[in-house]
Short mmCIF file of C-alpha atoms in Angstrom, two decimals:
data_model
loop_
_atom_site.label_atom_id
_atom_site.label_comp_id
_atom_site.label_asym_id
_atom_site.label_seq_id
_atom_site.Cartn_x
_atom_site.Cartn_y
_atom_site.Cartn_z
CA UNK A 683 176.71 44.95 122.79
CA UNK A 684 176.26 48.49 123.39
CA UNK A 685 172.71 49.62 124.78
CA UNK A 686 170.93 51.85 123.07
CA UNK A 687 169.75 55.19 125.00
CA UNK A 688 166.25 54.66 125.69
CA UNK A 689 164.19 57.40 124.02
CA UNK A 690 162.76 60.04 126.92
CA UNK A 691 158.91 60.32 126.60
CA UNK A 692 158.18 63.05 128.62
CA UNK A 693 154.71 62.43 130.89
CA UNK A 694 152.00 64.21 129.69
CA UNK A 695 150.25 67.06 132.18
CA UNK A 696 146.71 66.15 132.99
CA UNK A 697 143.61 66.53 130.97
CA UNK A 698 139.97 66.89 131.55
CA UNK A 699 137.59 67.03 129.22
CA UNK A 700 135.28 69.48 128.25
CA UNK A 701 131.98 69.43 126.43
CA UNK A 702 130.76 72.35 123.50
CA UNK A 703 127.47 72.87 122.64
CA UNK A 704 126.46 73.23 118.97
CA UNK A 705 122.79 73.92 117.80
CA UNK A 706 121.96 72.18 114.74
CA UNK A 707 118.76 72.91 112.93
CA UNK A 708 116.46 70.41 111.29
CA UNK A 709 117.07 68.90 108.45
CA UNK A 710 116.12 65.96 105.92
CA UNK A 711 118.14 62.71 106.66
CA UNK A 712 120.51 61.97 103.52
CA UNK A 713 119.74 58.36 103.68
CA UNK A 714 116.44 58.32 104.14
CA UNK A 715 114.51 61.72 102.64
CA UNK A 716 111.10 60.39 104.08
CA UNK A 717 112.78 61.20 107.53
CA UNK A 718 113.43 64.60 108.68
CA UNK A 719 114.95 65.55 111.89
CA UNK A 720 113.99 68.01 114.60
CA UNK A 721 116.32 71.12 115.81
CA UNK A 722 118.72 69.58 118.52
CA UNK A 723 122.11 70.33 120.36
CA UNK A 724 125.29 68.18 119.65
CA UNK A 725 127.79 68.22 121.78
CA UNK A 726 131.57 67.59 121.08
CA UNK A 727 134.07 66.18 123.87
CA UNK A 728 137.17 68.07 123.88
CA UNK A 729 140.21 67.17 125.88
CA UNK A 730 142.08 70.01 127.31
CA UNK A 731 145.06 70.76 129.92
CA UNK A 732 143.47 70.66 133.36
CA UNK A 733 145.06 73.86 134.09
CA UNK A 734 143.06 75.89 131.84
CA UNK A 735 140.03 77.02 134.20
CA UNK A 736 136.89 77.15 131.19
CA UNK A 737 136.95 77.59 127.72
CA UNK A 738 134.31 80.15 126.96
CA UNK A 739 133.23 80.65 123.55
CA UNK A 740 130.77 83.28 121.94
CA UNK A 741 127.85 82.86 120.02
CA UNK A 742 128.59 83.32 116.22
CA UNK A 743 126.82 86.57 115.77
CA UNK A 744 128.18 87.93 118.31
CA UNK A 745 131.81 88.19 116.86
CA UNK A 746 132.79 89.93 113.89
CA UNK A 747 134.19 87.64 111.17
CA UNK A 748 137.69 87.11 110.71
CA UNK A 749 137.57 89.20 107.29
CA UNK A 750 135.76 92.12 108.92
CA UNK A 751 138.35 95.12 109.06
CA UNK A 752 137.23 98.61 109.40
CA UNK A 753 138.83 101.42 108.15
CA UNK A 754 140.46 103.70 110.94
CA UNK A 755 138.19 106.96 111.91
CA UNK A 756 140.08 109.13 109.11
CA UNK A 757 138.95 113.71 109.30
CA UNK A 758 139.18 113.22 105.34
CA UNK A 759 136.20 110.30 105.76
CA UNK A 760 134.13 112.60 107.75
CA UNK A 761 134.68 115.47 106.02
CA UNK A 762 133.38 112.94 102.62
CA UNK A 763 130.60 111.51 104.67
CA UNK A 764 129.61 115.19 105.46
CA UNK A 765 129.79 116.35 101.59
CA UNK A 766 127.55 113.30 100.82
CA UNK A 767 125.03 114.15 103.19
CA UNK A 768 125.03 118.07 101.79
CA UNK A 769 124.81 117.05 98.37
CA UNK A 770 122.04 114.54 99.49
CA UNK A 771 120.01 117.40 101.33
CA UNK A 772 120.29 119.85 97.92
CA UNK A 773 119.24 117.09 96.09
CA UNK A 774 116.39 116.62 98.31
CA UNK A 775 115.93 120.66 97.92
CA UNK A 776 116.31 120.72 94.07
CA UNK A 777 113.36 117.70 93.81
CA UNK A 778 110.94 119.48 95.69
CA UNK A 779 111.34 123.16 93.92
CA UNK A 780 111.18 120.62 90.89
CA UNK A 781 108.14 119.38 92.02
CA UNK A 782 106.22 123.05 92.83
CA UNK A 783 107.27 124.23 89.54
CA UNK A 784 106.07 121.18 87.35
CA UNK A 785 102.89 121.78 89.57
CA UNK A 786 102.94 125.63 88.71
CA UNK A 787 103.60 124.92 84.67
CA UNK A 788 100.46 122.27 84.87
CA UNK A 789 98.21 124.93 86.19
CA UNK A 790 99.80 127.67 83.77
CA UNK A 791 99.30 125.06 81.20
CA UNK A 792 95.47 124.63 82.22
CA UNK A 793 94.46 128.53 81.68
CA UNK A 794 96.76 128.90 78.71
CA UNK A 795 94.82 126.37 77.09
CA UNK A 796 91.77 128.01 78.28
CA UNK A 797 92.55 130.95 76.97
CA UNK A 798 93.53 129.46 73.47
CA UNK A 799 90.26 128.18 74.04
CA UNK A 800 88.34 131.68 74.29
CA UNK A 801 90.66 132.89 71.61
CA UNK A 802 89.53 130.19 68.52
CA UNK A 803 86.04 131.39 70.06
CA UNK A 804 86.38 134.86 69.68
CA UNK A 805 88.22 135.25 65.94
CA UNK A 806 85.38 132.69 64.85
CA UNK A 807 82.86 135.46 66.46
CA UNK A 808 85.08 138.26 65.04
CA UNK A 809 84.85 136.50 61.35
CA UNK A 810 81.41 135.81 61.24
CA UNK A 811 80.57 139.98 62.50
CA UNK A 812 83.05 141.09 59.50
CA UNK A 813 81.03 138.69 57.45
CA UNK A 814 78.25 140.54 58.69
CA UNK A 815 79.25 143.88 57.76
CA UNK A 816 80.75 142.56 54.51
CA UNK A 817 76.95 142.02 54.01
CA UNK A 818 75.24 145.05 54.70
CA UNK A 819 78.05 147.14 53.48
CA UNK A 820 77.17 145.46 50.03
CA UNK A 821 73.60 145.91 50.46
CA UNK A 822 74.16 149.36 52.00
CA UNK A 823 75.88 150.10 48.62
CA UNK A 824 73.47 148.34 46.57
CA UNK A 825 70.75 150.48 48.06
CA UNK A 826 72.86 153.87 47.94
CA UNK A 827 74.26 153.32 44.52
CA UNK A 828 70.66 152.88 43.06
CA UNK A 829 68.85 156.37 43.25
CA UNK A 830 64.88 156.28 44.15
CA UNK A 831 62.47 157.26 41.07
CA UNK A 832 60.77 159.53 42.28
CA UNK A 833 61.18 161.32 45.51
CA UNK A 834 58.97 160.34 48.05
CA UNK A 835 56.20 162.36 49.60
CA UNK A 836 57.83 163.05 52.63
CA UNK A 837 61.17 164.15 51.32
CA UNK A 838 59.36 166.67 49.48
CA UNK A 839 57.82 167.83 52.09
CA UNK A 840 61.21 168.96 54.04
CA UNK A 841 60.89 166.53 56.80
CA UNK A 842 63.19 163.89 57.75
CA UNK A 843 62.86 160.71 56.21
CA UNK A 844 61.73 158.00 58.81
CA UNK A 845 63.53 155.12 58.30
#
């Protein structure tokens, strides 16, 4: 019988192990929803090559997330980003020279209507005077058109009639 080569396991390099600190927050127990557990720390064992000195991690917020990728500083992205903020500043401009002349209009609008005001008041004025002398014209003419009689004392007399 031939022997079969024994298979070479190579030793394995020594290992410590290392602990990592997770905060968990509270949180209702799945079994039991009557029970609801406090904020506390878990920590995981982790066994690692001895020669590796510490394994130091950073906080979550800390790091940027894996799908985070900025675009490269680019002169045609500042040169948009300065547009934007122009356009922004004239718009800016235009609502407040919007805003003084809606204010400007309201008060134009105020004595216009005013002065529509004194106008209705005046023709009404001006109608009822030509009504007036619609009047005495008539009567004027009435009294004109029909001569006197006889002429009065005073006429005959030379003198000016006193009216």
């Amino acid at each position: 019988m031939t022997s079969s080569p024994k298979p070479l396991v190579r030793e394995a390099g020594a290992t410590r192990v290392v602990e990592t600190r997770y905060e968990v927050r509270s949180y209702r127990d799945p079994d039991d929803p009557r029970v609801r557990h406090d904020a506390h720390a878990v920590y995981r064992a982790t066994r690692v090559p001895a020669q590796i000195e510490a394994l130091e991690t950073t906080p979550r917020n800390k790091a940027a997330p894996i799908s985070y990728a900025p675009l490269p500083p680019s002169a045609e992205l500042a040169a948009e980003i300065a547009t934007q903020k122009e356009i922004g500043a004239e718009l800016r401009a235009i609502r407040s020279r919007m805003a003084s002349v809606e204010q400007q209009a309201r008060a134009q609008l105020g004595t216009l209507a005013d002065q529509t005001e004194e106008t209705v008041n005046l023709r009404r004025q001006l109608e009822e005077e030509r009504t007036r002398v619609r009047e005495l014209e008539s009567k004027v003419s009435e009294h004109v058109a029909a001569p006197p009689a006889m002429p009065s004392p005073q006429m005959a007399s030379g003198t000016d009639p006193k009216w």
